[in-house]
PDB file of C-alpha atoms in Angstrom:
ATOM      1  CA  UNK A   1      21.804  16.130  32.989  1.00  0.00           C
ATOM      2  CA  UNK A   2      18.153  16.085  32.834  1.00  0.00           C
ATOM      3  CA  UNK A   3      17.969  14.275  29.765  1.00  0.00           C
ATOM      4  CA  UNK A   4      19.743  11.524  31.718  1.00  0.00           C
ATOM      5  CA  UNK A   5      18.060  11.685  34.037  1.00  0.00           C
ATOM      6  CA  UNK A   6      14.444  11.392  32.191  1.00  0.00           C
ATOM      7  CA  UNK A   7      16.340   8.670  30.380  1.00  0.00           C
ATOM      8  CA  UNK A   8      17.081   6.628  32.995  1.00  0.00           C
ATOM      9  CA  UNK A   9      13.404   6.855  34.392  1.00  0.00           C
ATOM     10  CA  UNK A  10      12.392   5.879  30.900  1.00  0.00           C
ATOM     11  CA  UNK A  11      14.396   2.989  31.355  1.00  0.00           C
ATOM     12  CA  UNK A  12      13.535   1.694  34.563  1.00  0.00           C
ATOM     13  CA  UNK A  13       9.751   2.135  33.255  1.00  0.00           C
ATOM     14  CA  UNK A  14      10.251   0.148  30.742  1.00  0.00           C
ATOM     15  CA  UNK A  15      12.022  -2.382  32.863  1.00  0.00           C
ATOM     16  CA  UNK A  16       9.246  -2.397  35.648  1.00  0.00           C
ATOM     17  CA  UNK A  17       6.520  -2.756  32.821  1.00  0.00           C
ATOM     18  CA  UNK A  18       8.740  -6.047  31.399  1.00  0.00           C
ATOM     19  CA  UNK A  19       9.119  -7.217  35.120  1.00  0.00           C
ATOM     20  CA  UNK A  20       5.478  -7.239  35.628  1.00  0.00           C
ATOM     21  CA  UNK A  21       4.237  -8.614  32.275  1.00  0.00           C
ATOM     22  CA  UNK A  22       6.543 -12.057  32.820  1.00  0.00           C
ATOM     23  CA  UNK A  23       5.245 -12.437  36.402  1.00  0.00           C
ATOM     24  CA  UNK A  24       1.613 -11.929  35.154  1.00  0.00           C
ATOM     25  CA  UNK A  25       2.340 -14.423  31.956  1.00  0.00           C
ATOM     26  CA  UNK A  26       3.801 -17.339  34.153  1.00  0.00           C
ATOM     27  CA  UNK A  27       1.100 -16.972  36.399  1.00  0.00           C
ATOM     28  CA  UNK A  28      -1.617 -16.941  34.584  1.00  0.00           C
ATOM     29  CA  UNK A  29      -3.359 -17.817  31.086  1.00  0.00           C
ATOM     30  CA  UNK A  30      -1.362 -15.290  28.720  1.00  0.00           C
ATOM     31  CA  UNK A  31      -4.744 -14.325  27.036  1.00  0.00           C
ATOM     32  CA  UNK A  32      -6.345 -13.180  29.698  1.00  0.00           C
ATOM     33  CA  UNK A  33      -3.612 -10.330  30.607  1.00  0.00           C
ATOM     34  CA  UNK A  34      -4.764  -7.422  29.591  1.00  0.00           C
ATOM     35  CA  UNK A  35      -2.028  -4.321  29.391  1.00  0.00           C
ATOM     36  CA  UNK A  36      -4.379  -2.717  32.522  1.00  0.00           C
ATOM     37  CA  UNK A  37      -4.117  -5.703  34.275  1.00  0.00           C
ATOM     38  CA  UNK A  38       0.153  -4.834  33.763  1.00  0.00           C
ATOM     39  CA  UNK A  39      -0.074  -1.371  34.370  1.00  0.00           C
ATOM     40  CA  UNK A  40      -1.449  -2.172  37.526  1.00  0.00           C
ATOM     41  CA  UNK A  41       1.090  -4.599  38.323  1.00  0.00           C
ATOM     42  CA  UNK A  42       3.457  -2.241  37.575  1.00  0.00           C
ATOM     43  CA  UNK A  43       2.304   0.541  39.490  1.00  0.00           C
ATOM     44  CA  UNK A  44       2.042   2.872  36.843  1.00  0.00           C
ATOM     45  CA  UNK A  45      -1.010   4.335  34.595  1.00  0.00           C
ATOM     46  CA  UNK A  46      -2.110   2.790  31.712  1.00  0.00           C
ATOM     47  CA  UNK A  47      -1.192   6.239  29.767  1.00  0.00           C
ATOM     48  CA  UNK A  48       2.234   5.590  31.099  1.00  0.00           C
ATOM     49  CA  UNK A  49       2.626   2.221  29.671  1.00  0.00           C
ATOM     50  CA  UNK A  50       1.221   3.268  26.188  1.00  0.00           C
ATOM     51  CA  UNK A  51       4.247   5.814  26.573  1.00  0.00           C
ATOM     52  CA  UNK A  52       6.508   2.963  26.336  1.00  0.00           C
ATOM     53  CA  UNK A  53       4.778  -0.128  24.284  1.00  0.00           C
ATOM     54  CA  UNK A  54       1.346   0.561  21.561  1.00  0.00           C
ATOM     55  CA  UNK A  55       0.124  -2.395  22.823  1.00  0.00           C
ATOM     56  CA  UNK A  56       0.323  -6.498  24.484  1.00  0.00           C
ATOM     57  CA  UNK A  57       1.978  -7.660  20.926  1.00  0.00           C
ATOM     58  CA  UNK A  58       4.952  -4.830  21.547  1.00  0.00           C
ATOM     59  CA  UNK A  59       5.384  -5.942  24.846  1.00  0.00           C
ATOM     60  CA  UNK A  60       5.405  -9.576  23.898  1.00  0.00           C
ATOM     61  CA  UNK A  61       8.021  -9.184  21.122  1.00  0.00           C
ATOM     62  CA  UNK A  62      10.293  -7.302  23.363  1.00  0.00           C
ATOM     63  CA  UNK A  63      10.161 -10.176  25.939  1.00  0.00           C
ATOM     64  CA  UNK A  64      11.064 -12.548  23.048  1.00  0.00           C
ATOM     65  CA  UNK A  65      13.705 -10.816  21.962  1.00  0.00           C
ATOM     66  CA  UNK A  66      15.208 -10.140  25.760  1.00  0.00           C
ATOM     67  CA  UNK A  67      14.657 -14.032  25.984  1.00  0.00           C
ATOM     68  CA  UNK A  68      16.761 -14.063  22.771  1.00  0.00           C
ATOM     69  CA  UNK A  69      19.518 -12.083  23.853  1.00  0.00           C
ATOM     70  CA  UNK A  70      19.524 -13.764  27.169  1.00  0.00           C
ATOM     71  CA  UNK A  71      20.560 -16.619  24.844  1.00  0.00           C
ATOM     72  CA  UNK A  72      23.312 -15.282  23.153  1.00  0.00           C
ATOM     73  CA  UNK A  73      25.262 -13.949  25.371  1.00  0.00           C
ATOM     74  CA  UNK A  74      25.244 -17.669  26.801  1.00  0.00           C
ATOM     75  CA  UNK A  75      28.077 -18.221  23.851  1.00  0.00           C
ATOM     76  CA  UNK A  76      26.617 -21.457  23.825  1.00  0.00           C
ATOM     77  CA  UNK A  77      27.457 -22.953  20.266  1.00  0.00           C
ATOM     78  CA  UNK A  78      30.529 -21.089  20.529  1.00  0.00           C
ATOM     79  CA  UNK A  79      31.999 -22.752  23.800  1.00  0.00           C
ATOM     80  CA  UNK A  80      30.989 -26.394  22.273  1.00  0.00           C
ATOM     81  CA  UNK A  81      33.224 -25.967  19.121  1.00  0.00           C
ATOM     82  CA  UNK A  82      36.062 -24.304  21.564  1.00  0.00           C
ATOM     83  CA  UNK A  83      35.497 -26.546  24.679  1.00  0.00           C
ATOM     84  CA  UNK A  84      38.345 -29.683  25.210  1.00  0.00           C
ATOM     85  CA  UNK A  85      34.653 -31.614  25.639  1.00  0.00           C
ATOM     86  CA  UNK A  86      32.112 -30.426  24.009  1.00  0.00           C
ATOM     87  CA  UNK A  87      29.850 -33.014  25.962  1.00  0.00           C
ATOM     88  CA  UNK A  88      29.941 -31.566  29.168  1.00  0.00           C
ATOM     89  CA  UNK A  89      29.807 -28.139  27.933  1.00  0.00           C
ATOM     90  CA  UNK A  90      26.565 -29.128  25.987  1.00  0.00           C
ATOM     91  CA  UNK A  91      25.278 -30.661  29.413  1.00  0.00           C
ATOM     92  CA  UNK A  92      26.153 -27.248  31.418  1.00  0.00           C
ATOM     93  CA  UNK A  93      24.864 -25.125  28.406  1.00  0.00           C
ATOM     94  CA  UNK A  94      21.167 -26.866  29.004  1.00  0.00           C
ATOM     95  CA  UNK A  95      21.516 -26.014  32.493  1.00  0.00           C
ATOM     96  CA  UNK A  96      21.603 -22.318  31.718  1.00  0.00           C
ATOM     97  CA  UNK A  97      19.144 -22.478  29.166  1.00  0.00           C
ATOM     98  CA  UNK A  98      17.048 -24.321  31.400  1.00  0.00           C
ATOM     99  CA  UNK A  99      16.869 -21.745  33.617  1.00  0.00           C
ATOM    100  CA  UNK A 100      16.538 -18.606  31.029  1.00  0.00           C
ATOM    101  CA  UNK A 101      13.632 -20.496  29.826  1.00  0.00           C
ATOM    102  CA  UNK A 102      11.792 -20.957  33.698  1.00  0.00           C
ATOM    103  CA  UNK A 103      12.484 -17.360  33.704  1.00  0.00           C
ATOM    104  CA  UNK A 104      10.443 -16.782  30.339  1.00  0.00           C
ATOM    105  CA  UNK A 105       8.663 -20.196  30.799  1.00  0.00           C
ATOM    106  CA  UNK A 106       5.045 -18.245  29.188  1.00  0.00           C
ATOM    107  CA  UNK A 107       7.024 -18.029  25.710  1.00  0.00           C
ATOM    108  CA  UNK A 108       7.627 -21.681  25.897  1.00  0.00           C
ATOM    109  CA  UNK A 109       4.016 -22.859  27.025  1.00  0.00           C
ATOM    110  CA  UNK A 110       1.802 -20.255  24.413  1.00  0.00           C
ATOM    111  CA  UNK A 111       4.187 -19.883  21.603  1.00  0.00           C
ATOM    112  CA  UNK A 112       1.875 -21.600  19.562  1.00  0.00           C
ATOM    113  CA  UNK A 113      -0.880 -19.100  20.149  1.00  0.00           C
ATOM    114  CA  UNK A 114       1.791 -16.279  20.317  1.00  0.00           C
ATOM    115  CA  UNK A 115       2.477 -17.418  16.498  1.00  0.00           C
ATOM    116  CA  UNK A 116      -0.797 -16.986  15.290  1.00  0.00           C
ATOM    117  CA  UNK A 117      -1.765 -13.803  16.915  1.00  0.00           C
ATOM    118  CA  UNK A 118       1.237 -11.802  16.969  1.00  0.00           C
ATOM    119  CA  UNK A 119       2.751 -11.434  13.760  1.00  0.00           C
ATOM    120  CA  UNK A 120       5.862  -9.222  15.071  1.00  0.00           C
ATOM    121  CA  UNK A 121       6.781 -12.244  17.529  1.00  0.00           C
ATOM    122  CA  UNK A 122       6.197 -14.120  14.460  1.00  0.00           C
ATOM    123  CA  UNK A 123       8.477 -12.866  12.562  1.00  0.00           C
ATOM    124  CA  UNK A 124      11.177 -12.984  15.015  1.00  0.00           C
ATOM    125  CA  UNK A 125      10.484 -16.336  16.375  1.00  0.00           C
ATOM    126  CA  UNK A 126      10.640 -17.453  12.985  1.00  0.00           C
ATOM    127  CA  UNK A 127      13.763 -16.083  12.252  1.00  0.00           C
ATOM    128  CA  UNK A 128      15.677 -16.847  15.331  1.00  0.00           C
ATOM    129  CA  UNK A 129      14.251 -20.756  14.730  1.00  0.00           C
ATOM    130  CA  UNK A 130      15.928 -20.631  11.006  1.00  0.00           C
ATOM    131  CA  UNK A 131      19.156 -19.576  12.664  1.00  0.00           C
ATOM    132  CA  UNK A 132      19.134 -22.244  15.726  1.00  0.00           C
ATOM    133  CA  UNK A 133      18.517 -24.752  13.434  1.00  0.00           C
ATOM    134  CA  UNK A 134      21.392 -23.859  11.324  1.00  0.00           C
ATOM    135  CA  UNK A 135      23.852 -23.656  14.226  1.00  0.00           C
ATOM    136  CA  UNK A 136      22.186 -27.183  15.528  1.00  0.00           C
ATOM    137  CA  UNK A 137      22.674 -28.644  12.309  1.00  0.00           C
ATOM    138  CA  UNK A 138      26.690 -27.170  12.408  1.00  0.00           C
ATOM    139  CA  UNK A 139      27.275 -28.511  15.578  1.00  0.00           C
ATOM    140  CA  UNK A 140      26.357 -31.801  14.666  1.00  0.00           C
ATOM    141  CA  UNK A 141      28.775 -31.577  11.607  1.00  0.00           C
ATOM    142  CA  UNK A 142      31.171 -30.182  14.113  1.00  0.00           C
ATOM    143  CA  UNK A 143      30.664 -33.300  16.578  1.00  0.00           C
ATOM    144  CA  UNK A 144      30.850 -35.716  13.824  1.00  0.00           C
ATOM    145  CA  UNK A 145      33.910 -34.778  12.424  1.00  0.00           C
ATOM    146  CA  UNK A 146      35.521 -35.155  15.673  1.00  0.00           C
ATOM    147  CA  UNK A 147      34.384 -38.185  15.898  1.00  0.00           C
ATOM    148  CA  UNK A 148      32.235 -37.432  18.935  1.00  0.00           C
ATOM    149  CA  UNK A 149      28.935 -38.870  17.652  1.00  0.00           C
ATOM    150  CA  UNK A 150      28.493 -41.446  14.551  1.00  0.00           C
ATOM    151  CA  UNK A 151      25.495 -41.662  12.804  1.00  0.00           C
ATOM    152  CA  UNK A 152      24.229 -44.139   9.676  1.00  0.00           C
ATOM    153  CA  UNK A 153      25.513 -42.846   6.210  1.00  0.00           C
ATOM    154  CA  UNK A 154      23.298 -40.821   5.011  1.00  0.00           C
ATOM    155  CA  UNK A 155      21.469 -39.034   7.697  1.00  0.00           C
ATOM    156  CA  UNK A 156      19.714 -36.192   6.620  1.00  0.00           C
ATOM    157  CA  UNK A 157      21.201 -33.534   9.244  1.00  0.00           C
ATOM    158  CA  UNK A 158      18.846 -30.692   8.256  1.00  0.00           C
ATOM    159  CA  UNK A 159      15.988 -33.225   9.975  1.00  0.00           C
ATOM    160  CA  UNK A 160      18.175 -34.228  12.800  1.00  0.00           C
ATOM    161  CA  UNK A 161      18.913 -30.768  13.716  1.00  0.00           C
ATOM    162  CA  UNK A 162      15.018 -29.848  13.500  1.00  0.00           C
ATOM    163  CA  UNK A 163      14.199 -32.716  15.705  1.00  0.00           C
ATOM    164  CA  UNK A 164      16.676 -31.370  18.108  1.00  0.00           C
ATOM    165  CA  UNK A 165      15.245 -28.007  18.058  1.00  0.00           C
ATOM    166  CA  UNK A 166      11.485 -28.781  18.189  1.00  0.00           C
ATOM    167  CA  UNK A 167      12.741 -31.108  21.696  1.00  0.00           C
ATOM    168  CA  UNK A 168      14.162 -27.885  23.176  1.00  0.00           C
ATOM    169  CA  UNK A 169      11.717 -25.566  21.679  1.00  0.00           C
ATOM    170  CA  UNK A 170       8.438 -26.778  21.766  1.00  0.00           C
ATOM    171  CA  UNK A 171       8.562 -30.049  24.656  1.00  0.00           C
ATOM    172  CA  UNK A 172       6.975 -27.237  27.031  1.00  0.00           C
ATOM    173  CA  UNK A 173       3.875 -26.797  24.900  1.00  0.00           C
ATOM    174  CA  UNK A 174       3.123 -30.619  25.417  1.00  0.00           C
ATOM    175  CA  UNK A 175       3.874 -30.595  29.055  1.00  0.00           C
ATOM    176  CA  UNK A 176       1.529 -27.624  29.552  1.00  0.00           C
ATOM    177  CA  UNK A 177      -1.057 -29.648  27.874  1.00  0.00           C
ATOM    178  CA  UNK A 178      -1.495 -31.824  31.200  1.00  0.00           C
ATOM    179  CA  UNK A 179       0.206 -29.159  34.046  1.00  0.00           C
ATOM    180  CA  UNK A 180       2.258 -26.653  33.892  1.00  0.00           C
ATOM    181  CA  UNK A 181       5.821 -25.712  33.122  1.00  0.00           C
ATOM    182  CA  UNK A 182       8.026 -26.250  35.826  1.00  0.00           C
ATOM    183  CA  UNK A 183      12.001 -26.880  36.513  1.00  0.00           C
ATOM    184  CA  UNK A 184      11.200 -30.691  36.564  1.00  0.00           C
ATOM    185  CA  UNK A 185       9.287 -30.184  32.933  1.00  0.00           C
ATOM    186  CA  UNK A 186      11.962 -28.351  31.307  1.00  0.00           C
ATOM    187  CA  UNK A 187      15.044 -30.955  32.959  1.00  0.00           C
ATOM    188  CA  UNK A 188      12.688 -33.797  31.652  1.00  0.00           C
ATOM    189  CA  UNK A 189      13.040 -32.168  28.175  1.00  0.00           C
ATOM    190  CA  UNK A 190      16.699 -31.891  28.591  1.00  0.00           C
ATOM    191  CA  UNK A 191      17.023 -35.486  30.227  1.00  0.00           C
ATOM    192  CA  UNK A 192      15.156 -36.592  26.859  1.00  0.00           C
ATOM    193  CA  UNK A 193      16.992 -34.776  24.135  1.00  0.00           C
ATOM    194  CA  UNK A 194      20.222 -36.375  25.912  1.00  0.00           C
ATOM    195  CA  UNK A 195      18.954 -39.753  26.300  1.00  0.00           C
ATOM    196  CA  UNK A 196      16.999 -40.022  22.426  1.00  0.00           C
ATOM    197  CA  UNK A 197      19.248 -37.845  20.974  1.00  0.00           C
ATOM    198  CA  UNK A 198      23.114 -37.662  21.842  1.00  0.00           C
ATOM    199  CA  UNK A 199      23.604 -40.761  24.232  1.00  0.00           C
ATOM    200  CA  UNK A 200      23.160 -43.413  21.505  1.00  0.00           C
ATOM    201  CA  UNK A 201      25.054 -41.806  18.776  1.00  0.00           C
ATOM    202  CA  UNK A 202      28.376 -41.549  21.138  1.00  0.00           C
ATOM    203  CA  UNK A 203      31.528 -42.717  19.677  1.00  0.00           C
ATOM    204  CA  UNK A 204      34.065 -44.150  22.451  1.00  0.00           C
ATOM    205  CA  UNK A 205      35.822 -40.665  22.489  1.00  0.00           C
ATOM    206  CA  UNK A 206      32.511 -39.097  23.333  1.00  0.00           C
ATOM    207  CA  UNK A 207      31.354 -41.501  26.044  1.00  0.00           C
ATOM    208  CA  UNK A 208      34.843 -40.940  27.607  1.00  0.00           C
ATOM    209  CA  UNK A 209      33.975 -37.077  27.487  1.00  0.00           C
ATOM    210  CA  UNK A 210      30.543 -38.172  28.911  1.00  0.00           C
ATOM    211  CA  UNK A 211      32.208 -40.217  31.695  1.00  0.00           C
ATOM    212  CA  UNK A 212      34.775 -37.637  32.049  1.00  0.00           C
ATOM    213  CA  UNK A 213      31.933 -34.498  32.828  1.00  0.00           C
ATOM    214  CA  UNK A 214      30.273 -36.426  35.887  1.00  0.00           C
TER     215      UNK A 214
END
């Protein structure tokens, strides 16, 4: 009983420390946040934190990877292949994404800087790219076949499938270059990846799905 109980006050620490780190990332420049300036946020002593996470980098990571697993259990690549119209469930699938990513919108804006100075969110934002971009480039397989989109013979679908990702992935980096991300920043990224990259490649069956989602 006890060690449930310290268990769950583990957990909720660990929680609280998360829940204050995002707040202090979206708010303000990510370099600046120091793991005092979270602790205080938190509530809690700096010893207690370094209980829980060595350092920023830790802390970091383990958002990524919480942003990561947010994503999963989305199903989204799943639901396309299984969905009667894979259009619309593509459109509602950026609408949950778009708000995971508001949620974690510091990871989109500083993932650049992340990259270079956090080799643990490195490695796993590396990793987790290689995989979307594999499951990008089989949906697009998946949508040709069924004659959902048609391309030009030929078309390299590894590089279509990276353009798709680096839209999605890194269009928040740019719009932080001139303000800051926002809802309207990350549903102009979507509205772009739709209109550049699905819209004109629609076959009649999938502007009928397209017609058919509204």
């Amino acid at each position: 009983m006890i060690y449930l109980k310290m268990e769950k006050i583990k957990i909720n620490t660990k929680t609280k420390i998360k829940n204050s780190a995002v707040h202090l990332f979206n708010t303000q420049e990510t370099l600046s946040v120091t793991t005092n300036h979270i602790a205080k946020e938190a509530g809690i002593s700096p010893g207690n934190l370094y209980y829980h996470y060595k350092n920023k980098e830790e802390i970091v990571t383990d958002l990524y990877l919480d942003l990561s697993k947010r994503f999963e259990e989305i199903n989204s690549f799943e639901n396309i292949l299984l969905s009667s119209n894979p259009i619309k469930v593509l459109d509602d699938t950026f609408e949950l994404m778009g708000e995971i990513f508001y949620e974690y919108r510091f990871l989109l804006r500083d993932s650049m800087v992340l990259i270079a100075l956090y080799p643990s969110f490195k490695e796993n934002f590396v990793r987790n790219q290689e995989k979307r971009i594999k499951q990008i480039e089989s949906l697009l397989q998946f949508l040709l076949k069924e004659n959902i989109i048609q391309y030009e013979e030929n078309i390299n679908l590894e590089r279509r499938a990276k353009m798709h990702w680096f839209i999605t992935a890194y269009w928040q980096s740019f719009a932080s270059s001139t303000g800051n991300v926002s809802r309207e920043s990350i549903k102009e990224a979507k509205e772009i990846f739709f209109e550049f990259m699905i819209y004109p490649f629609l076959t009649q069956k999938g502007k009928m799905m397209l017609s058919s989602k509204n």
